[in-house]
C-alpha atoms as a printed R data frame, in Angstrom:
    type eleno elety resid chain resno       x      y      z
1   ATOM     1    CA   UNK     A     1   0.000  0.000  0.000
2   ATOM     2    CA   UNK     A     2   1.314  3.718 -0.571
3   ATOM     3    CA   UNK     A     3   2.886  5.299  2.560
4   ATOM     4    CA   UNK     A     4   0.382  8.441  2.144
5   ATOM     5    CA   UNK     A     5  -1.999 10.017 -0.246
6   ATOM     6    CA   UNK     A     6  -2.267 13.680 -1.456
7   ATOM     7    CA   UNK     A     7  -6.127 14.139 -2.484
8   ATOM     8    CA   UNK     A     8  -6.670 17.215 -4.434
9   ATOM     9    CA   UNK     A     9  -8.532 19.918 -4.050
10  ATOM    10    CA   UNK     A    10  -9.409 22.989 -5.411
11  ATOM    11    CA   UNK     A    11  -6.816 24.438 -7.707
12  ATOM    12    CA   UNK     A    12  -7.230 27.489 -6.105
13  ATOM    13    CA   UNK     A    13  -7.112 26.645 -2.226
14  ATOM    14    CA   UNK     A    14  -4.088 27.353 -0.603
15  ATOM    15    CA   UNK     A    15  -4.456 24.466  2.059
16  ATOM    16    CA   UNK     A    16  -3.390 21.521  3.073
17  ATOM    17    CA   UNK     A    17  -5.417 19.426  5.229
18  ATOM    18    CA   UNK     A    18  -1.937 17.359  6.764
19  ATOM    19    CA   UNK     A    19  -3.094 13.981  8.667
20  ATOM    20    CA   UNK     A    20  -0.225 12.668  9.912
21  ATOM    21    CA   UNK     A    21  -1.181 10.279 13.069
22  ATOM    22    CA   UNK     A    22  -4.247  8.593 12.063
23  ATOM    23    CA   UNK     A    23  -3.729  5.347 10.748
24  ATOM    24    CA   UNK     A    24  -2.512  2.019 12.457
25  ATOM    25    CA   UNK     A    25  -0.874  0.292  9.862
26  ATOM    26    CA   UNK     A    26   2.359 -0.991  9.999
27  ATOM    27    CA   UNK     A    27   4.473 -2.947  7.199
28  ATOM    28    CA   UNK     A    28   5.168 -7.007  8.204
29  ATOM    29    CA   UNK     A    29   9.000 -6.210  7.867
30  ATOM    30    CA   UNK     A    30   8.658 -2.976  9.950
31  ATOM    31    CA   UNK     A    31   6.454 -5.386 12.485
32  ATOM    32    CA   UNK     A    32   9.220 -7.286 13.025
33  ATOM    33    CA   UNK     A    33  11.647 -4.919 14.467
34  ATOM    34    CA   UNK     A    34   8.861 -3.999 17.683
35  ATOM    35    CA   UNK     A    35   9.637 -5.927 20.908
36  ATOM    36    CA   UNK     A    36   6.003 -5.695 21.839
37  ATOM    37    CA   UNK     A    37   3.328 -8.852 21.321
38  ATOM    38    CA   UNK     A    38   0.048 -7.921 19.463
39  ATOM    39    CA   UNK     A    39  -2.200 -7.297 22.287
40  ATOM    40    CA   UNK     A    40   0.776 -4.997 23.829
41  ATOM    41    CA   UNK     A    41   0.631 -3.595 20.305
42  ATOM    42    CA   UNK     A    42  -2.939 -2.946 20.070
43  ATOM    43    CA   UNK     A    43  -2.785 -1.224 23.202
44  ATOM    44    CA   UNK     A    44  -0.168  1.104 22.190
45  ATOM    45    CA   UNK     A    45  -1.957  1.812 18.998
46  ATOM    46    CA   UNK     A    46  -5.092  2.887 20.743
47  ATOM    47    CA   UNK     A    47  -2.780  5.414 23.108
48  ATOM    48    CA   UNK     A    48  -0.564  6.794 20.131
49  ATOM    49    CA   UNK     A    49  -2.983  7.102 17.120
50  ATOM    50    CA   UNK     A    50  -5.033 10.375 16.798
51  ATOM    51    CA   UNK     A    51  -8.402  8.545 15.870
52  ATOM    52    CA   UNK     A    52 -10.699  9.470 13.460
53  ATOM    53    CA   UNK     A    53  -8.495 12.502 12.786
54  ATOM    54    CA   UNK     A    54  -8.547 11.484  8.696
55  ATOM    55    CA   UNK     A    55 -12.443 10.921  8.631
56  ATOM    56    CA   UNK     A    56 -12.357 14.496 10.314
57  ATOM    57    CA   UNK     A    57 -10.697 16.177  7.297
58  ATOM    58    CA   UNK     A    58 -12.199 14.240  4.970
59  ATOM    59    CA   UNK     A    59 -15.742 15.275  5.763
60  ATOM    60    CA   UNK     A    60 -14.340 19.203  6.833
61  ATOM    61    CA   UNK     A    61 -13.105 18.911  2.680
62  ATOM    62    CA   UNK     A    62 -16.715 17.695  1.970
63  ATOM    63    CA   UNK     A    63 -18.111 20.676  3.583
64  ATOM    64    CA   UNK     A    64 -16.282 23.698  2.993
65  ATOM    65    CA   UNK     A    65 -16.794 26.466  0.286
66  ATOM    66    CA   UNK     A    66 -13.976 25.533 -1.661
67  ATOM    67    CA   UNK     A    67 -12.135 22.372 -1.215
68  ATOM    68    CA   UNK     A    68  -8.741 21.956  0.400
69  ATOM    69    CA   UNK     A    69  -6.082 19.803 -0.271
70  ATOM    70    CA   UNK     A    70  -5.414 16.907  1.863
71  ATOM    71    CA   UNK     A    71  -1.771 14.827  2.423
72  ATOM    72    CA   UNK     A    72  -2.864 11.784  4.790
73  ATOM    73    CA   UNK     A    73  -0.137  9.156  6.088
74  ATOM    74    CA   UNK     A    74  -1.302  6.109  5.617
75  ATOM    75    CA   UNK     A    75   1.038  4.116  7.815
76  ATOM    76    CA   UNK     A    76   1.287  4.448 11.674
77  ATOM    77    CA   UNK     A    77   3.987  6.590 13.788
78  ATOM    78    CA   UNK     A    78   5.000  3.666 14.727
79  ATOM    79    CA   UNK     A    79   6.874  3.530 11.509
80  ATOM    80    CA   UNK     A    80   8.516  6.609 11.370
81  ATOM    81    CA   UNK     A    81   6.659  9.813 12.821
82  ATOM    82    CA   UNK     A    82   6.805 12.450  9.825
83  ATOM    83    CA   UNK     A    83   6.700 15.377 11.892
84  ATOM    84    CA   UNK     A    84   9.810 14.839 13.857
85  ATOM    85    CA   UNK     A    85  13.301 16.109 13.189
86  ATOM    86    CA   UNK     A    86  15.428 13.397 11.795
87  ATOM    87    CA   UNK     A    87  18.321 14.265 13.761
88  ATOM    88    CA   UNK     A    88  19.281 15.483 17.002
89  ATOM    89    CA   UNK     A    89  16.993 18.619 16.924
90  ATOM    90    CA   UNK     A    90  14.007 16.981 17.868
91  ATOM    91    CA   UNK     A    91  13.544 17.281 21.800
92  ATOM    92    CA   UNK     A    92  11.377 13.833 21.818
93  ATOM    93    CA   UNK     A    93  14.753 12.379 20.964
94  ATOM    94    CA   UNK     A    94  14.739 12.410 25.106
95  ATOM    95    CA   UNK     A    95  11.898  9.760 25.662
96  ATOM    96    CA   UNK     A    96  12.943  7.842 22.644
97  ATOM    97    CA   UNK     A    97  10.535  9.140 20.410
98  ATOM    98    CA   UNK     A    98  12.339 10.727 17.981
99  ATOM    99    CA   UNK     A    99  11.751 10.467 13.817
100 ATOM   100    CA   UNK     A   100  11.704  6.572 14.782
101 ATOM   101    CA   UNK     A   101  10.602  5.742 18.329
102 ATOM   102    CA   UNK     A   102  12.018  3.018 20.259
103 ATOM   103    CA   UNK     A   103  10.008  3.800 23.870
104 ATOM   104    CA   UNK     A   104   6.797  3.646 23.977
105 ATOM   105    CA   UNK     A   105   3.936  6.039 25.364
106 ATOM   106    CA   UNK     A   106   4.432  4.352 28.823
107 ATOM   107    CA   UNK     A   107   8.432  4.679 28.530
108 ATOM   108    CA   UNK     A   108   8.433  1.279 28.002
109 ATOM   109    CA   UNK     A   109  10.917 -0.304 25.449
110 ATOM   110    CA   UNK     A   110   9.757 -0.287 21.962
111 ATOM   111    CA   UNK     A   111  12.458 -1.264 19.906
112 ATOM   112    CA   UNK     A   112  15.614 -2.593 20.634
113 ATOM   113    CA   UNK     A   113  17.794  0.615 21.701
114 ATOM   114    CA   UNK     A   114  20.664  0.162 19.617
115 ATOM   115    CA   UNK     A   115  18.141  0.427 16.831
116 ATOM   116    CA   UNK     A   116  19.738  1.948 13.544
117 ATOM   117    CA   UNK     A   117  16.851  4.560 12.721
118 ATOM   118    CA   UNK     A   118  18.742  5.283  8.976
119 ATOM   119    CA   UNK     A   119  16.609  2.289  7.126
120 ATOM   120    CA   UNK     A   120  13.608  3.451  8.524
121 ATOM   121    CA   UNK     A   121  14.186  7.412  7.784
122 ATOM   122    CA   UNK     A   122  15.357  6.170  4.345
123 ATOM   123    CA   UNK     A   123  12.379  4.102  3.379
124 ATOM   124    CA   UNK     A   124   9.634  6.262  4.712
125 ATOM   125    CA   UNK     A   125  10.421  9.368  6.145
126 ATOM   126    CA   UNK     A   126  12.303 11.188  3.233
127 ATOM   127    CA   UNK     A   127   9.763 10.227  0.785
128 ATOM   128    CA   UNK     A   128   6.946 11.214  2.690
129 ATOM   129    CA   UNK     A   129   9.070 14.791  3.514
130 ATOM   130    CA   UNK     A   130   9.562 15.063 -0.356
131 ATOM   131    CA   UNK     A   131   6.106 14.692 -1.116
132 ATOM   132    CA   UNK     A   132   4.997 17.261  1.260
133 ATOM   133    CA   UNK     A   133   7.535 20.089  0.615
134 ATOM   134    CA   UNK     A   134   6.219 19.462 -3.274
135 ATOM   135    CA   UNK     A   135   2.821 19.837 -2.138
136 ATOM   136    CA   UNK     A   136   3.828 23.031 -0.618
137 ATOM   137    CA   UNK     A   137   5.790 24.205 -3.751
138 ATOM   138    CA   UNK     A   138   2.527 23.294 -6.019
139 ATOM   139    CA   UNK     A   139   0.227 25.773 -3.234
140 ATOM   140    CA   UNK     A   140   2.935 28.651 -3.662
141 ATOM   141    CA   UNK     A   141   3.267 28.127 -7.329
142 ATOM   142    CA   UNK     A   142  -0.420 27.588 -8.129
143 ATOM   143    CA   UNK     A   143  -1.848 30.772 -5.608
144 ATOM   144    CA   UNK     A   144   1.170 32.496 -4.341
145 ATOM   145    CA   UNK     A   145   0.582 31.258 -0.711
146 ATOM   146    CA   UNK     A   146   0.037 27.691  1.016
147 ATOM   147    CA   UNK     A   147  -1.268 27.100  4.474
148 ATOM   148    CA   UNK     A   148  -0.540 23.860  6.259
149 ATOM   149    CA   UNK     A   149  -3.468 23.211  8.938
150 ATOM   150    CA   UNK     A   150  -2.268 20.605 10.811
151 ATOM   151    CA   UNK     A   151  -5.537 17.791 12.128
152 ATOM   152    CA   UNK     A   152  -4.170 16.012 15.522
153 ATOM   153    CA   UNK     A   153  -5.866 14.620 18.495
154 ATOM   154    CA   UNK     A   154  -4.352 14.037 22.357
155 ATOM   155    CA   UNK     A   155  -5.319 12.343 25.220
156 ATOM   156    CA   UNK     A   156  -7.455 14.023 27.726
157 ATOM   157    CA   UNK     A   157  -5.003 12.550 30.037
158 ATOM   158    CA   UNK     A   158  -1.622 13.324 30.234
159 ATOM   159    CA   UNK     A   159   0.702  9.814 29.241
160 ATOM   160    CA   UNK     A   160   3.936  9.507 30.263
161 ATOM   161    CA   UNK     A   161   5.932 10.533 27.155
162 ATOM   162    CA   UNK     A   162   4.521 14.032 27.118
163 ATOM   163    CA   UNK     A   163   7.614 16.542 27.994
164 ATOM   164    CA   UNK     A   164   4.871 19.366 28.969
165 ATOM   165    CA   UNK     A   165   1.785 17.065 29.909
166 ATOM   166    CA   UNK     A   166   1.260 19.622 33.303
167 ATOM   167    CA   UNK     A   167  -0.330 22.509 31.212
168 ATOM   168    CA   UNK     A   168  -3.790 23.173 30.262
169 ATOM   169    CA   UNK     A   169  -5.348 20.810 28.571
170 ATOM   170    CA   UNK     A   170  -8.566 22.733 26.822
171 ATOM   171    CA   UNK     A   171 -10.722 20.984 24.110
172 ATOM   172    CA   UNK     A   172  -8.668 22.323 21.007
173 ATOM   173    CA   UNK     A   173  -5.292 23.666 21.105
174 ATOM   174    CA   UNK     A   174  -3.486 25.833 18.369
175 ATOM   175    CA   UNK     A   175   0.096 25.184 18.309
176 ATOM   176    CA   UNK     A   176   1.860 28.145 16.904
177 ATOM   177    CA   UNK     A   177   4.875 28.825 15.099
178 ATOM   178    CA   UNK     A   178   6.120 32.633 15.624
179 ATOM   179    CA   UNK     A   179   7.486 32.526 11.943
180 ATOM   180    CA   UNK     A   180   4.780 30.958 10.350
181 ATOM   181    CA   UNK     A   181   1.685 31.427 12.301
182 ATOM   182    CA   UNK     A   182   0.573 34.856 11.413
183 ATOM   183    CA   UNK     A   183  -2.028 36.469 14.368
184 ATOM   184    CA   UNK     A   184  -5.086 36.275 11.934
185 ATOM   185    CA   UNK     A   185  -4.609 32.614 11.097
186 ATOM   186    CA   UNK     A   186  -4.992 32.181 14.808
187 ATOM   187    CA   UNK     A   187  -7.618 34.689 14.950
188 ATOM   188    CA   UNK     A   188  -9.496 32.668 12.716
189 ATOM   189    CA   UNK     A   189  -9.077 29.651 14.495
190 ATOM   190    CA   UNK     A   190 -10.880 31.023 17.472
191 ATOM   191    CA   UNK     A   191 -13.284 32.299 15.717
192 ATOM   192    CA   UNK     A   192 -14.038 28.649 13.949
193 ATOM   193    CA   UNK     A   193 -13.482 26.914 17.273
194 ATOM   194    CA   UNK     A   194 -14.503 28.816 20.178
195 ATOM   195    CA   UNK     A   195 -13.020 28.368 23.012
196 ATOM   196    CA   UNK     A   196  -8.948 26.994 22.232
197 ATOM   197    CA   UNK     A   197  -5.542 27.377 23.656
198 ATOM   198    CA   UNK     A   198  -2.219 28.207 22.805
199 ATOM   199    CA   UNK     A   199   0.552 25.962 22.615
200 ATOM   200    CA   UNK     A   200  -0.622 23.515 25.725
201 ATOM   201    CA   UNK     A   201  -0.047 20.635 26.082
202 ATOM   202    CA   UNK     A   202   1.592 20.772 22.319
203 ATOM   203    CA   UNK     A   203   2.987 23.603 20.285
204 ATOM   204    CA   UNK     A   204   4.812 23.907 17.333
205 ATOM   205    CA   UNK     A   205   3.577 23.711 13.733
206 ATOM   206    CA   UNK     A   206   4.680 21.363 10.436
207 ATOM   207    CA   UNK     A   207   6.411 22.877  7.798
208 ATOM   208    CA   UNK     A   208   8.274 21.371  5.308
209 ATOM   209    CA   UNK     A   209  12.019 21.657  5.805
210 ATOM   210    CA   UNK     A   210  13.007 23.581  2.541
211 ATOM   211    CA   UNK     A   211  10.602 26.466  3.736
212 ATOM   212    CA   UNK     A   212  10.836 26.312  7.516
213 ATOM   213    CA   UNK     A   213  12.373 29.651  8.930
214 ATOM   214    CA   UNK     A   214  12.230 31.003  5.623
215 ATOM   215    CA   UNK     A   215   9.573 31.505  3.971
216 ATOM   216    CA   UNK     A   216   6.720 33.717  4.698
217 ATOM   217    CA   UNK     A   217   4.413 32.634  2.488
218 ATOM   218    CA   UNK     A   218   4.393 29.363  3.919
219 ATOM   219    CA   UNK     A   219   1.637 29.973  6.802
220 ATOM   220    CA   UNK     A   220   1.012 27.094  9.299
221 ATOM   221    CA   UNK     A   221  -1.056 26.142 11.932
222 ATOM   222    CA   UNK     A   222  -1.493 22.996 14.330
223 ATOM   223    CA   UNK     A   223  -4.863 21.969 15.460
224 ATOM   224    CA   UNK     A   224  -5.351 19.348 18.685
225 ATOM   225    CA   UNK     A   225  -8.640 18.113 19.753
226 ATOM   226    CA   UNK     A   226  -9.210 16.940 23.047
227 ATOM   227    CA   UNK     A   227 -10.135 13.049 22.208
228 ATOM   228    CA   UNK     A   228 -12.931 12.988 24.519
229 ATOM   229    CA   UNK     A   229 -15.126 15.982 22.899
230 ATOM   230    CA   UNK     A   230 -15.588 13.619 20.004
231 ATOM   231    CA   UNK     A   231 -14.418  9.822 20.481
232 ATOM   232    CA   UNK     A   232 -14.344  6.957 23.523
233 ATOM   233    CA   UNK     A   233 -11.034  6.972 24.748
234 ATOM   234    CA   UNK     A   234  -8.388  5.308 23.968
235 ATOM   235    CA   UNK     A   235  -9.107  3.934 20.485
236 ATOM   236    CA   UNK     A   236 -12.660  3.590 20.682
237 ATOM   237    CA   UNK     A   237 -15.298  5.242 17.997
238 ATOM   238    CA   UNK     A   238 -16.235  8.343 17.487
239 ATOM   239    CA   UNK     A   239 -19.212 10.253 18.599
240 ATOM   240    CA   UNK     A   240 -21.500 13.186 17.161
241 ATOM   241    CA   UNK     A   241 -18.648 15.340 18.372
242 ATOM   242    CA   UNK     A   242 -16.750 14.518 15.541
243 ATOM   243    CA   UNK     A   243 -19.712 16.500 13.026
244 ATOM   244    CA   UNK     A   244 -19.649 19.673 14.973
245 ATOM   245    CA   UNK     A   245 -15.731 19.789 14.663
246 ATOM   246    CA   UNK     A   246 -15.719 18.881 11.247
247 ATOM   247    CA   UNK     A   247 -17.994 21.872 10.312
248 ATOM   248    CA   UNK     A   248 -15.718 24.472 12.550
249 ATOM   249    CA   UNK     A   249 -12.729 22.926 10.641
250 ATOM   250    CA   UNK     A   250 -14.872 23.647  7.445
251 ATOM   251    CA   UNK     A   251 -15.133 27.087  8.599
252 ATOM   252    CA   UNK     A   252 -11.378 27.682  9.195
253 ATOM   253    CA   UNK     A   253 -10.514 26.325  5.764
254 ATOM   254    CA   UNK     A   254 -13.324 28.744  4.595
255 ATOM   255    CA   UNK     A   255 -11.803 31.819  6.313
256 ATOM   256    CA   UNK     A   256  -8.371 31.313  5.455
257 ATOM   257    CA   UNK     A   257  -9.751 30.665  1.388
């Protein structure tokens, strides 16, 4: 199966809808390098996926004025997490959960820890980075301008692995970048949302490396959702809460159109 779909949208829309934690699959040959049995597994899947978060954007696309764009990975985190640094930049590196993780949510061993990460960042994680930064360059081309709305979930619970899990934990949080998170793409959040907060328990935003730092016309924003507004925690379905955030993430991809 391919690592992760781009689904068009409109030509003109600058966004891009990126799902990046949703799925749970993970290649036989990847499999086989985890130290934990399937039920472990399962259990680990149901704490580390954000749920749902792909039917989300897929139905916020259905409903907005002028359809987004959409870059989905279709493999787990589990496999290489696309929105970590691949070197020693990333601060997760410090619970082992860096581009490739080798702890688990719980701190609990993952992978072997002399794990070489380089096959894994090779296979997946540069392709999937190439296909985004040319999604990116096709928005700036195309309108002049791309926004990156990132669609995550988190616990309603703080779990072990979380660096700053002692925050505030309010039903959405907007994690901000100050170089590519301009005050009325946040303003518009709130306005879609409601009530949100800033850059608790997450912050930060995705941007492709090529553009990150340096490029103003690359805007960005990172959207978390409380899992238990719209699904049974951990892993379980979702609820009617997953319709009303699906129209206010309509409306965001409305305003910033």
């Amino acid at each position: 199966m391919p690592s992760f779909d781009l689904l068009p949208g409109a030509e003109q829309s600058p966004v891009i809808l990126h799902v990046p934690h949703s799925a749970r699959e993970i290649p036989a040959e990847v499999r086989a390098g985890i130290v934990l049995d399937d039920p472990a597994l399962e259990r680990e899947l149901d704490h580390i996926v954000d749920a749902h978060t792909a039917e989300l954007a897929e139905e916020a696309a259905g409903l907005a004025g002028t359809t987004p764009w959409r870059f989905v990975n279709r493999l787990s985190r589990l496999v290489v997490d696309p929105e970590r640094f691949p070197d020693e930049r990333e601060e997760m590196l410090a619970v082992g959960m860096g581009a490739v993780y080798t702890r688990t949510t719980g701190r609990e061993p993952l992978r072997p820890a002399d794990t070489d990460p380089e096959p894994l960042v090779d296979r997946w994680f540069r392709p999937y980075a190439r296909a985004m930064t040319e999604a990116v360059a096709e928005r700036l081309a195309a309108v002049g301008r791309a926004v990156v709305i990132d669609v995550h979930s988190y616990p309603s619970a703080p779990l072990p692995y979380e660096l700053h899990g002692e925050g505030p934990r309010p039903a959405v949080c907007l994690g901000t970048d100050p170089f590519h998170t301009p005050p009325e793409l946040v303003a518009a959040a709130r306005e879609a949302f409601g009530e949100v907060g800033l850059d608790s328990p997450f912050s930060g935003t995705y941007v492709p490396l090529e553009f990150y730092g340096r490029d103003p016309r690359v805007s960005a924003l990172m959207v978390e959702i409380r899992r238990d507004t719209y699904m049974t925690e951990p892993g379980g379905p979702a609820g009617p809460g997953l319709n009303r955030l699906a129209r206010a993430l309509a409306a965001l991809v409305d305003a910033v159109d």
